Amino acid sequence: MTSVEELCSRRLVVCVGPGGVGKTTFAAALAVEAAARGRRALVLTIDPARRLAGALGLDGLDDSVREVDVSSVVVAPSGVAGAAGAAAPGALHAAMLDTSSSYDSLIARIAPDENARDRILGNRVYRAFSKTLARSHAYVAMERLYDVTLGDDYDLVVLDTPPMRSALEILDAPRSLTRFLDDRVVRFFVGRVPDPIALDETSPRSLTGAAALRVLGAIASRELVEEMVGFFNLFASMREGFAERARRVDELLRGEDTSFVLVGSVDPAHLDDARAMRDGLIERELVPDLVVLNRSYAPEPTMRAGSGAAPVAPVEERADERLGRLFPGGTASMNPGTQNVIEVLEVLESLRRSLSREAHAARGRAAEFAGELPEGATAVVLPELEGDLTSLAALRHLVALVDA
Amino acid sequence: MAPRLELVTGKGGVGKTTLCAALALDAARNGQRPLVVELSRRASLTSVFGKELGHEARDMGHGVHALSVDVEEALVGYLATHLRVRSVARKIIGSRALSGFLDAAPAVAEVATYHYLASLLAEEERGTPLWDPIFVDLDATGHALMFLGLPDVLDGLLGQSPLRGLVETFSEVLRDPEQTALHLVTLPRELPVEETEELSARLRAEERVALGELFVNRMPEPLIPEDLAGAVDALGALDDPATSADLALLEREARHRARAEAHLERLRALPHRLTTLPALPPGFSFADLADLGALARRRAR
């Protein structure tokens, strides 16, 4: 079973899962725990997640990396400060991956000269790429990840991914970028601007790259094809740099030092999404080391966030029996306003039943899901924590439940 | 006339798919011929109807048809309208040099999807539309914005081409309140509400699509009528452990509800028609789903 200790000792932990299950919170909690264990951790989040910023004591999160004050949970290493052998204290940093602003800076970094950079930035096909498209966001996210993980500033990077499909796109980004910049594609476009001819001349037998381009030109306009050819001509010079970085990011994702955590919930719809995500990972030959299923809505009164106190379990007892036990002399002598206690007891009985049914069904679903996991993956079900996770201690408590 | 194209979007996990299914089941019960279109390969609709989806419409039972758009097939379909021979389109899509490009290039999936949706809207049987209404289950809000933002992305790249015609015609359909309604779905919880506020502001600023309802799913209902408050207090005063444990559960429900009400207030400040919907009972049936769809329609009117 993968323990919190092991996760904290990794280089990169990628949290994936459907939206609305507490993925961002879990990613932050893991990073806090790692910092408390003396690691220099960075948590990269995708969602604006203001509440997360609040939990970390930050007034906001943006593209720049901010330090989180973890002095309340990090124990200073013993020994003389700076003395040889003294462990470095843990630290925590956080940033939101704002993918829209960093694409241009990526181009600036890898362009061979200013002229090439300006021509690329002005190319309309490039601008279409960099605008609002999730798949180009995925590239940029991977680029940021590459920069922070291969650098020496952090021992552990925890990546919180966007929900579902986009998360898989992020994982595919390095490979699809490499395919996109494949020699064949570049050769295909570079130095070609075909004459528009009648489409009827295109037959399956005579299909060539030029013919395919003619089709694209006829459907999408000659201008588009010209800009595209221009785009690829410019990119030809940067291809190597791009492809090399993409290859290394892919290696990183598949490396021994990387773990995937699939965060889901016992809600049936979320579990279906989590299944699709799990299958998506397996298709990509990636195995989630840990599956965290949140929000098991327990029939017990909820544990308050950050406290370990066990709640009193409810007792099964029919409403009329309880009425007899509590009011052996009957309720006739009570105030008129309190006489209808039986109605309340009936509501309580049905609430207890429905919560217990729900909890039973949730346990069954979680067990079924856990049974379908590949070898090496462990599933844990976390109880619903009531109240906001607004302190580092509360976040640590959440992670502690994984090992419990 | 009610719009025939109903788009549904919202943060992941808020119940978009369930709402699409509920509205479709209600439409079918009213004698319409609804089609549900999924734009991403999520298993959600399959888990509602228990049937696999394909690129072509399939009968899900209960009068509902559904399909899941396969981008590659949609692209073949689009190119085929410009070529005499479908196999040429297939060959272009299958070209090794081009397939990587088409996978990664921006807007390709969106163009193909526009075309497919336009052709579904145009399908007729004996002079009347084959599908009415068409519910499109858009992926999370980021993808919805990308889908709606296609004209912007292609701006200045299209010249006078057939593609420009497609993008412009479909954009008109999206903007026309007689033809289209984009429904937002959310939950009375902090993060979904925040995302809804941001999405709403953006959609209103961009004016690319006719806006429909704002549905707030899983709104908790009060468990105890107010006139029983005295009885609750009387039970609490007994200090019976079993009863106190139950009352703690009841209080938890009340806290959930109070938080939900506060989130609902924020949503009421948005200029949308707002419709609250209760949670579905555990193990709900198709009839329950259709009833939820009917409730959504009734409250929305």
XYZ file of C-alpha atoms in Angstrom:
705
model
C 0.000 0.000 0.000
C 1.259 3.445 -0.867
C 1.689 5.484 2.276
C 1.725 9.221 2.714
C 5.423 8.837 3.577
C 6.121 7.359 0.140
C 4.091 9.984 -1.681
C 5.961 12.739 0.134
C 9.298 11.258 -0.928
C 8.455 11.452 -4.647
C 9.640 14.123 -7.039
C 6.244 14.640 -8.655
C 2.726 13.701 -7.591
C -0.040 14.252 -10.138
C -3.565 14.439 -8.731
C -6.231 13.564 -11.292
C -9.973 13.053 -11.052
C -13.393 14.485 -11.837
C -14.369 18.014 -10.798
C -15.929 18.870 -7.478
C -14.494 16.026 -5.414
C -11.863 17.902 -3.429
C -8.910 17.213 -5.701
C -7.392 20.664 -5.285
C -7.738 20.428 -1.511
C -6.091 17.017 -1.421
C -3.201 18.251 -3.569
C -2.645 21.171 -1.197
C -2.947 18.955 1.859
C -0.313 16.574 0.523
C 2.056 19.464 -0.156
C 1.525 20.807 3.381
C 2.243 17.354 4.801
C 5.430 17.062 2.738
C 6.592 20.461 3.991
C 5.865 19.378 7.548
C 8.081 16.358 6.920
C 10.973 18.574 5.894
C 10.516 18.594 2.117
C 10.584 21.680 -0.045
C 7.215 21.346 -1.747
C 5.446 23.235 -4.501
C 1.757 22.830 -5.237
C 0.619 23.854 -8.713
C -3.103 24.309 -9.093
C -5.260 24.953 -12.123
C -8.518 26.204 -10.639
C -8.791 29.728 -9.251
C -9.744 28.000 -5.960
C -9.840 31.036 -3.701
C -10.719 28.847 -0.774
C -7.516 26.934 -1.237
C -5.572 30.170 -1.219
C -7.391 31.002 2.019
C -6.549 27.633 3.563
C -2.891 28.236 2.764
C -3.057 31.711 4.297
C -2.552 33.459 0.960
C -4.688 36.347 -0.243
C -4.743 34.900 -3.731
C -2.934 32.713 -6.208
C -1.602 33.584 -9.640
C 1.065 32.624 -12.104
C 3.861 33.709 -9.785
C 5.163 31.295 -7.157
C 4.329 32.373 -3.596
C 5.743 31.120 -0.358
C 3.306 29.769 2.202
C 4.063 30.355 5.862
C 4.309 26.834 7.241
C 6.050 27.698 10.502
C 2.987 26.467 12.409
C 3.454 22.914 11.121
C 7.159 22.684 10.291
C 9.386 21.741 13.156
C 12.735 23.532 12.865
C 15.571 21.030 12.515
C 17.629 20.575 15.626
C 21.274 21.529 15.824
C 23.175 24.681 15.030
C 21.724 26.557 12.087
C 23.832 26.001 9.007
C 25.887 23.282 10.655
C 26.915 20.414 8.431
C 24.478 17.523 8.542
C 21.516 19.552 9.770
C 18.471 18.815 7.644
C 17.025 21.750 5.739
C 13.621 22.769 7.097
C 10.604 22.052 4.943
C 9.023 24.797 2.905
C 5.877 25.215 0.884
C 5.258 27.226 -2.237
C 2.113 27.524 -4.310
C 1.187 28.865 -7.717
C -1.746 28.760 -10.068
C -0.915 27.639 -13.569
C -2.154 30.530 -15.623
C -1.596 28.991 -19.003
C -2.752 31.905 -21.155
C 0.050 34.274 -20.232
C 2.989 31.917 -20.451
C 2.693 30.661 -24.019
C 4.277 33.738 -25.544
C 7.122 33.609 -23.040
C 7.762 30.003 -23.988
C 8.122 31.034 -27.635
C 10.425 33.843 -26.597
C 12.595 31.332 -24.753
C 13.050 28.876 -27.577
C 13.042 31.186 -30.619
C 16.524 31.329 -32.235
C 16.422 35.122 -32.579
C 14.185 38.162 -32.135
C 13.135 38.224 -35.732
C 11.861 34.657 -35.647
C 10.139 35.345 -32.337
C 8.275 38.382 -33.672
C 7.228 36.614 -36.839
C 5.877 33.663 -34.873
C 4.036 35.868 -32.399
C 2.450 37.727 -35.311
C 1.426 34.617 -37.236
C -2.350 34.215 -37.218
C -2.253 30.440 -36.967
C 0.026 30.743 -33.944
C -2.336 33.283 -32.407
C -5.234 30.915 -32.951
C -3.222 28.246 -31.153
C -2.336 30.342 -28.184
C -5.778 31.863 -27.686
C -8.351 29.884 -25.787
C -7.706 26.285 -26.570
C -7.420 23.694 -23.891
C -5.039 21.583 -25.839
C -2.557 24.376 -26.193
C -3.090 25.040 -22.475
C -2.049 21.475 -21.884
C 1.288 22.110 -23.614
C 1.927 25.179 -21.548
C 1.027 23.365 -18.346
C 3.565 20.681 -19.203
C 6.158 23.323 -19.975
C 5.710 24.930 -16.590
C 5.903 21.535 -14.965
C 9.122 20.804 -16.832
C 10.685 24.016 -15.621
C 9.825 23.572 -11.957
C 10.462 19.840 -11.644
C 13.797 19.677 -13.380
C 15.066 22.682 -11.486
C 16.613 22.337 -8.057
C 14.245 24.573 -6.090
C 11.787 21.902 -4.969
C 12.021 18.344 -3.686
C 8.389 17.621 -4.469
C 5.951 19.124 -6.953
C 2.260 18.329 -6.487
C 0.276 18.995 -9.649
C -3.448 19.538 -9.393
C -4.909 18.898 -12.857
C -8.135 20.188 -14.412
C -11.084 17.776 -14.393
C -11.341 14.718 -16.589
C -10.683 15.051 -20.271
C -8.349 17.997 -19.940
C -6.262 16.089 -17.406
C -5.752 13.288 -19.886
C -4.932 15.891 -22.517
C -2.229 17.193 -20.224
C -0.764 13.719 -19.999
C -0.953 13.382 -23.766
C 0.472 16.820 -24.411
C 4.149 15.849 -24.613
C 3.477 13.021 -27.037
C 0.938 14.816 -29.164
C 3.248 17.803 -29.314
C 6.028 15.557 -30.534
C 3.709 14.043 -33.139
C 2.487 17.484 -34.120
C 6.034 18.623 -34.678
C 6.931 15.387 -36.390
C 9.317 15.784 -39.264
C 6.757 14.444 -41.698
C 4.229 17.096 -40.749
C 6.719 19.893 -40.967
C 8.001 18.620 -44.327
C 4.418 18.310 -45.432
C 3.719 21.979 -44.931
C 7.082 23.602 -45.450
C 7.623 25.039 -48.912
C 4.216 24.177 -50.244
C 1.488 26.514 -51.283
C -0.686 24.545 -53.663
C -2.762 26.021 -56.446
C -6.435 25.686 -55.802
C -7.819 23.214 -58.280
C -11.155 21.603 -58.729
C -11.798 19.182 -55.882
C -13.166 16.659 -58.319
C -9.643 16.034 -59.521
C -8.852 14.531 -56.159
C -9.431 10.821 -56.170
C -8.453 8.259 -53.566
C -5.771 6.889 -55.879
C -3.972 10.137 -56.503
C -4.132 11.432 -52.934
C -0.930 13.134 -51.963
C -0.013 15.663 -49.349
C -0.445 18.419 -51.881
C -3.917 17.192 -52.744
C -4.872 17.087 -49.086
C -3.674 20.648 -48.720
C -5.738 21.647 -51.748
C -8.780 20.204 -50.062
C -8.029 22.122 -46.883
C -7.435 25.251 -48.945
C -10.709 24.913 -50.765
C -12.691 24.312 -47.590
C -10.920 26.573 -45.190
C -9.454 29.249 -47.494
C -6.133 29.793 -49.199
C -5.210 32.329 -46.548
C -5.404 29.732 -43.822
C -3.160 27.363 -45.742
C -0.641 30.138 -46.415
C -0.504 31.137 -42.762
C -0.186 27.520 -41.783
C 2.722 26.971 -44.133
C 4.293 30.137 -42.728
C 3.740 28.848 -39.222
C 5.460 25.562 -39.953
C 8.325 27.274 -41.743
C 8.935 29.313 -38.603
C 8.490 26.336 -36.363
C 10.927 24.206 -38.300
C 13.748 26.067 -36.590
C 12.343 25.435 -33.108
C 11.207 21.903 -33.619
C 14.209 20.252 -32.012
C 14.013 22.294 -28.828
C 10.298 21.674 -28.467
C 10.508 17.983 -29.149
C 13.405 17.478 -26.735
C 11.578 19.219 -23.900
C 8.400 17.297 -24.649
C 10.322 14.013 -24.589
C 11.811 14.810 -21.196
C 8.457 15.781 -19.723
C 7.054 12.483 -20.936
C 9.959 10.653 -19.292
C 9.313 12.524 -16.074
C 5.621 11.529 -16.079
C 6.529 7.890 -16.532
C 9.498 7.897 -14.183
C 9.909 6.029 -10.898
C 9.872 9.283 -8.992
C 6.363 10.163 -10.130
C 3.119 9.012 -8.543
C -0.441 9.466 -9.701
C -3.209 9.949 -7.184
C -6.748 9.529 -8.451
C -9.137 11.591 -6.346
C -12.828 10.768 -6.649
C -15.872 10.460 -4.497
C -18.327 7.710 -3.615
C -21.073 9.604 -5.459
C -22.165 7.261 -8.305
C -21.636 9.860 -11.054
C -18.189 10.738 -9.718
C -17.298 7.058 -9.500
C -18.214 6.585 -13.156
C -15.968 9.511 -14.017
C -13.228 8.092 -11.811
C -13.540 4.775 -13.665
C -13.157 6.533 -17.002
C -10.135 8.357 -15.606
C -8.607 5.145 -14.249
C -9.076 3.470 -17.646
C -7.560 6.519 -19.340
C -4.503 6.215 -17.129
C -4.158 2.479 -17.719
C -4.482 3.010 -21.478
C -1.506 5.336 -21.153
C 0.346 2.697 -19.150
C 0.125 4.738 -15.979
C -1.136 3.262 -12.717
C -2.570 5.403 -9.929
C -0.619 4.486 -6.772
C -3.390 5.778 -4.578
C -7.111 6.263 -5.073
C -8.777 8.636 -2.616
C -12.557 8.513 -2.502
C -13.949 11.510 -0.654
C -17.251 12.366 0.944
C -18.434 9.170 2.353
C -21.534 10.649 3.898
C -21.500 8.765 7.158
C -24.641 8.134 9.207
C -22.616 9.171 12.248
C -22.607 12.841 13.214
C -19.741 14.303 11.197
C -16.212 14.623 12.336
C -15.408 18.319 12.392
C -12.560 19.319 10.094
C -9.295 19.208 11.991
C -10.580 17.288 15.015
C -10.026 13.637 15.713
C -12.874 13.240 18.198
C -15.029 10.223 17.424
C -18.736 11.043 17.139
C -21.455 9.116 19.007
C -23.012 6.507 16.738
C -26.796 6.608 16.299
C -28.861 3.724 17.633
C -31.540 1.882 15.681
C -34.885 2.242 17.430
C -38.386 2.702 16.051
C -39.940 6.136 16.570
C -42.942 4.833 18.525
C -40.702 2.665 20.736
C -38.464 5.598 21.494
C -41.494 7.707 22.287
C -42.600 5.067 24.808
C -39.108 4.878 26.319
C -38.636 8.645 26.604
C -42.174 9.456 27.716
C -43.391 6.451 29.681
C -46.299 8.508 30.988
C -47.381 9.629 27.501
C -47.203 13.150 26.044
C -50.706 14.328 26.896
C -49.488 16.360 29.873
C -46.857 18.236 27.795
C -47.169 21.795 26.468
C -49.219 22.008 23.265
C -46.087 23.233 21.433
C -44.105 20.114 22.289
C -46.790 17.454 22.050
C -45.955 16.468 18.499
C -42.542 14.996 19.432
C -43.624 11.819 17.629
C -43.492 13.690 14.321
C -39.920 14.762 15.052
C -38.967 11.230 16.128
C -40.364 9.944 12.821
C -38.280 12.458 10.862
C -35.222 11.400 12.879
C -35.875 7.733 12.205
C -36.230 8.244 8.481
C -33.153 10.504 8.381
C -31.106 7.872 10.236
C -32.363 5.176 7.869
C -31.689 7.131 4.708
C -28.197 8.119 5.833
C -27.425 4.561 6.823
C -28.739 3.281 3.464
C -26.681 5.879 1.658
C -23.564 4.990 3.642
C -24.078 1.275 3.032
C -24.500 1.823 -0.706
C -21.456 4.107 -0.773
C -19.332 1.473 0.993
C -20.485 -1.104 -1.549
C -19.645 1.141 -4.489
C -16.233 1.981 -3.035
C -15.437 -1.692 -2.419
C -16.458 -2.583 -5.969
C -14.281 0.193 -7.364
C -11.335 -0.845 -5.184
C -11.724 -4.443 -6.387
C -11.311 -3.376 -10.009
C -8.053 -1.518 -9.468
C -4.868 -2.828 -11.034
C -2.122 -4.343 -8.911
C -0.170 -1.802 -6.898
C -3.029 0.643 -6.502
C -4.675 1.178 -3.124
C -8.041 2.794 -2.492
C -9.000 4.652 0.677
C -12.374 6.152 1.542
C -12.240 9.398 3.498
C -15.189 10.475 5.640
C -16.877 13.740 4.877
C -15.250 16.492 6.880
C -17.636 19.206 7.793
C -16.671 22.837 7.780
C -14.075 24.603 5.671
C -10.559 23.323 5.585
C -9.168 26.686 6.523
C -5.984 25.825 8.355
C -2.796 23.963 7.660
C -3.532 21.691 10.611
C -6.930 20.769 9.122
C -5.263 19.968 5.800
C -2.729 17.734 7.560
C -5.530 15.977 9.376
C -7.093 15.181 5.990
C -3.889 13.508 4.783
C -3.458 11.644 8.074
C -6.793 9.919 7.356
C -5.166 8.226 4.334
C -2.846 6.193 6.573
C -5.449 5.701 9.305
C -41.537 28.682 -30.126
C -39.206 26.836 -27.749
C -35.605 26.706 -28.946
C -34.719 23.397 -30.533
C -31.029 23.440 -29.543
C -30.512 23.313 -25.771
C -26.907 23.494 -24.609
C -26.075 22.543 -21.040
C -22.874 23.481 -19.259
C -21.421 23.836 -15.757
C -18.547 22.722 -13.554
C -17.766 19.009 -13.530
C -19.952 16.952 -11.211
C -22.866 19.373 -10.900
C -25.291 17.073 -12.702
C -25.279 18.313 -16.310
C -25.725 14.842 -17.719
C -28.502 13.931 -15.305
C -30.327 17.142 -16.151
C -29.963 16.489 -19.902
C -31.370 12.994 -19.398
C -34.208 14.333 -17.212
C -35.201 17.029 -19.727
C -34.996 14.518 -22.585
C -37.160 11.951 -20.769
C -39.749 14.625 -20.037
C -39.708 15.768 -23.673
C -40.210 12.182 -24.836
C -43.131 11.762 -22.436
C -44.684 14.843 -24.047
C -44.503 13.238 -27.487
C -41.366 14.989 -28.693
C -38.352 13.256 -30.223
C -35.390 14.312 -28.115
C -31.730 13.625 -28.863
C -28.964 13.954 -26.276
C -25.495 14.730 -27.652
C -22.368 14.178 -25.576
C -19.281 16.079 -26.606
C -16.757 14.202 -24.529
C -16.385 10.524 -23.940
C -17.537 10.555 -20.372
C -19.331 7.500 -19.193
C -22.072 9.533 -17.531
C -24.909 9.127 -20.018
C -24.123 5.452 -20.403
C -24.481 5.050 -16.659
C -27.910 6.716 -16.754
C -29.353 4.615 -19.587
C -27.180 1.520 -19.247
C -26.395 1.534 -22.970
C -23.231 2.280 -24.907
C -23.233 5.390 -27.079
C -21.912 5.670 -30.617
C -21.188 8.461 -33.070
C -24.597 7.916 -34.695
C -27.818 8.372 -32.715
C -28.922 5.236 -30.846
C -32.191 4.443 -29.143
C -31.675 4.635 -25.381
C -35.219 3.478 -24.648
C -38.001 5.568 -23.079
C -38.254 7.620 -26.287
C -34.781 9.106 -25.964
C -31.981 8.904 -28.531
C -28.386 9.765 -27.741
C -24.964 9.927 -29.325
C -21.402 10.751 -28.357
C -19.478 12.824 -30.904
C -16.357 11.097 -32.197
C -14.200 13.945 -33.473
C -12.503 11.878 -36.155
C -15.803 10.616 -37.551
C -17.247 14.138 -37.398
C -14.248 15.388 -39.349
C -14.673 12.705 -41.995
C -18.329 13.726 -42.204
C -17.395 17.351 -42.636
C -14.766 16.780 -45.314
C -17.094 14.372 -47.110
C -19.601 17.159 -47.723
C -16.918 18.859 -49.810
C -15.707 15.768 -51.609
C -17.515 13.395 -53.864
C -15.959 10.346 -52.340
C -16.121 9.654 -48.632
C -13.077 7.425 -48.838
C -10.973 10.434 -49.861
C -12.052 12.188 -46.667
C -11.194 9.098 -44.688
C -7.836 8.894 -46.389
C -7.024 12.508 -45.574
C -7.942 12.016 -41.919
C -5.986 8.773 -41.869
C -2.915 10.286 -43.535
C -0.014 9.701 -41.189
C 1.477 13.077 -41.890
C -1.789 14.833 -41.168
C -3.206 12.816 -38.300
C -0.777 14.241 -35.747
C -1.492 17.701 -37.009
C -5.247 17.240 -36.873
C -4.982 15.874 -33.319
C -3.108 18.896 -32.088
C -4.334 21.718 -34.311
C -6.688 24.195 -32.703
C -10.320 24.454 -33.713
C -10.387 21.240 -35.731
C -12.557 19.402 -33.207
C -14.831 22.423 -32.836
C -15.294 22.880 -36.596
C -16.168 19.220 -37.010
C -18.606 19.437 -34.095
C -20.301 22.584 -35.479
C -20.824 20.763 -38.721
C -22.203 17.639 -37.070
C -24.619 19.606 -34.878
C -25.758 21.690 -37.847
C -26.465 18.515 -39.812
C -28.378 16.992 -36.865
C -30.505 20.142 -36.680
C -31.180 19.884 -40.405
C -32.256 16.214 -40.394
C -35.902 15.852 -41.336
C -38.529 13.172 -41.628
C -41.576 13.938 -43.789
C -40.951 17.654 -43.649
C -40.581 17.968 -39.855
C -37.352 18.044 -37.896
C -36.224 14.554 -36.935
C -34.811 15.693 -33.559
C -36.661 18.071 -31.312
C -35.167 19.177 -29.016
C -31.438 18.442 -29.210
C -29.715 18.591 -25.805
C -25.971 19.102 -25.980
C -24.075 18.068 -22.873
C -21.104 20.420 -23.066
C -18.056 19.451 -21.102
C -16.852 21.554 -18.180
C -17.095 25.311 -18.590
C -13.633 25.776 -20.112
C -14.555 23.580 -23.034
C -17.901 25.291 -23.398
C -16.186 28.660 -23.770
C -13.795 27.198 -26.311
C -16.695 25.750 -28.263
C -18.519 29.081 -28.269
C -15.326 31.028 -28.965
C -14.566 29.308 -32.272
C -15.363 32.343 -34.478
C -12.829 34.363 -32.483
C -10.102 31.796 -32.889
C -10.622 31.610 -36.638
C -11.066 35.347 -37.016
C -9.164 36.685 -40.004
C -8.137 33.246 -41.220
C -11.110 32.214 -43.258
C -11.510 34.550 -46.258
C -14.509 33.654 -48.415
C -14.528 29.930 -47.853
C -17.129 27.251 -47.174
C -15.717 26.972 -43.651
C -16.478 30.618 -43.039
C -20.038 29.963 -44.187
C -20.375 27.108 -41.687
C -18.943 29.088 -38.772
C -21.060 32.157 -39.504
C -24.294 30.250 -40.030
C -23.874 28.196 -36.875
C -22.883 31.255 -34.844
C -26.173 32.842 -35.923
C -28.053 29.776 -34.710
C -26.267 29.972 -31.343
C -27.117 33.656 -30.887
C -30.781 33.328 -31.843
C -33.008 32.853 -28.744
C -35.692 31.327 -30.987
C -33.314 28.521 -31.895
C -30.874 28.108 -29.000
C -30.755 28.264 -25.216
C -27.606 27.721 -23.167
C -28.514 26.476 -19.697
C -26.077 26.823 -16.832
C -26.104 24.123 -14.189
C -24.607 24.544 -10.757
C -24.803 23.402 -7.151
C -25.427 25.544 -4.067
C -21.762 25.151 -3.035
C -18.889 27.556 -2.975
C -16.714 26.469 -5.899
C -19.542 25.774 -8.368
C -21.134 29.135 -7.478
C -17.854 30.969 -8.018
C -17.374 29.309 -11.378
C -20.959 30.091 -12.373
C -20.495 33.774 -11.527
C -17.374 33.930 -13.682
C -18.944 31.998 -16.542
C -22.099 34.107 -16.461
C -20.120 37.360 -16.617
C -18.111 36.085 -19.547
C -21.072 34.775 -21.504
C -22.961 38.038 -21.045
C -19.952 40.082 -22.144
C -19.262 37.961 -25.230
C -22.900 37.682 -26.385
C -22.205 34.625 -28.499
C -25.069 32.480 -27.355
C -28.686 32.931 -26.278
C -28.906 32.260 -22.556
C -31.509 29.947 -21.055
C -32.012 28.911 -17.442
C -29.725 28.781 -14.469
C -30.474 25.433 -12.810
C -29.404 24.920 -9.203
C -29.277 21.183 -8.614
C -29.592 19.234 -5.368
C -31.076 22.055 -3.354
C -31.727 20.569 0.110
C -35.304 20.772 1.364
C -36.084 21.534 5.032
C -36.557 18.318 7.033
C -38.491 19.759 9.943
C -41.376 22.200 9.517
C -40.983 25.352 11.630
C -43.946 24.560 13.881
C -42.058 21.513 15.205
C -39.161 23.576 16.582
C -40.597 23.401 20.105
C -40.802 19.611 19.958
C -37.167 19.427 18.770
C -36.095 21.529 21.761
C -38.113 19.341 24.143
C -36.348 16.228 22.803
C -32.939 17.883 23.097
C -33.630 18.776 26.737
C -34.027 15.078 27.627
C -30.282 14.403 27.176
C -30.994 10.907 25.894
C -27.749 9.783 24.124
C -29.470 8.060 21.176
C -31.767 11.026 20.597
C -28.914 13.509 20.956
C -26.928 11.604 18.295
C -29.933 11.838 15.961
C -30.412 15.516 16.684
C -26.745 16.053 15.802
C -27.509 14.532 12.387
C -30.495 16.818 12.067
C -28.359 19.839 12.922
C -25.827 18.776 10.334
C -28.588 18.706 7.720
C -29.734 22.157 8.839
C -26.175 23.518 8.537
C -25.885 22.050 5.028
C -29.128 23.747 4.128
C -28.161 27.104 5.619
C -24.920 27.082 3.650
C -26.805 26.126 0.490
C -29.257 28.997 1.043
C -26.382 31.469 1.360
C -24.900 30.243 -1.919
C -28.314 30.436 -3.556
C -28.570 34.106 -2.554
C -25.370 34.843 -4.471
C -26.796 33.125 -7.549
C -30.027 35.107 -7.283
C -27.990 38.256 -7.795
C -27.134 37.081 -11.335
C -29.429 38.215 -14.175
C -30.613 34.716 -15.110
C -33.921 32.973 -14.642
C -33.107 30.703 -11.739
C -34.658 27.298 -11.135
C -33.920 25.183 -8.063
C -34.196 21.412 -8.252
C -34.213 18.859 -5.406
C -31.773 15.956 -5.164
C -32.952 12.725 -6.768
C -33.863 9.933 -4.348
C -31.306 7.101 -4.081
C -31.957 4.380 -6.640
C -34.173 6.694 -8.685
C -36.165 5.365 -11.641
C -36.623 6.701 -15.166
C -40.026 7.999 -14.054
C -38.310 9.951 -11.224
C -35.896 11.404 -13.773
C -38.713 12.382 -16.130
C -40.540 13.986 -13.172
C -37.423 15.995 -12.383
C -37.334 17.098 -16.037
C -40.993 18.131 -15.843
C -40.310 20.040 -12.632
C -37.395 21.818 -14.301
C -39.662 22.830 -17.193
C -42.550 23.871 -14.990
C -40.476 25.945 -12.602
C -38.581 27.521 -15.470
C -41.806 28.820 -17.036
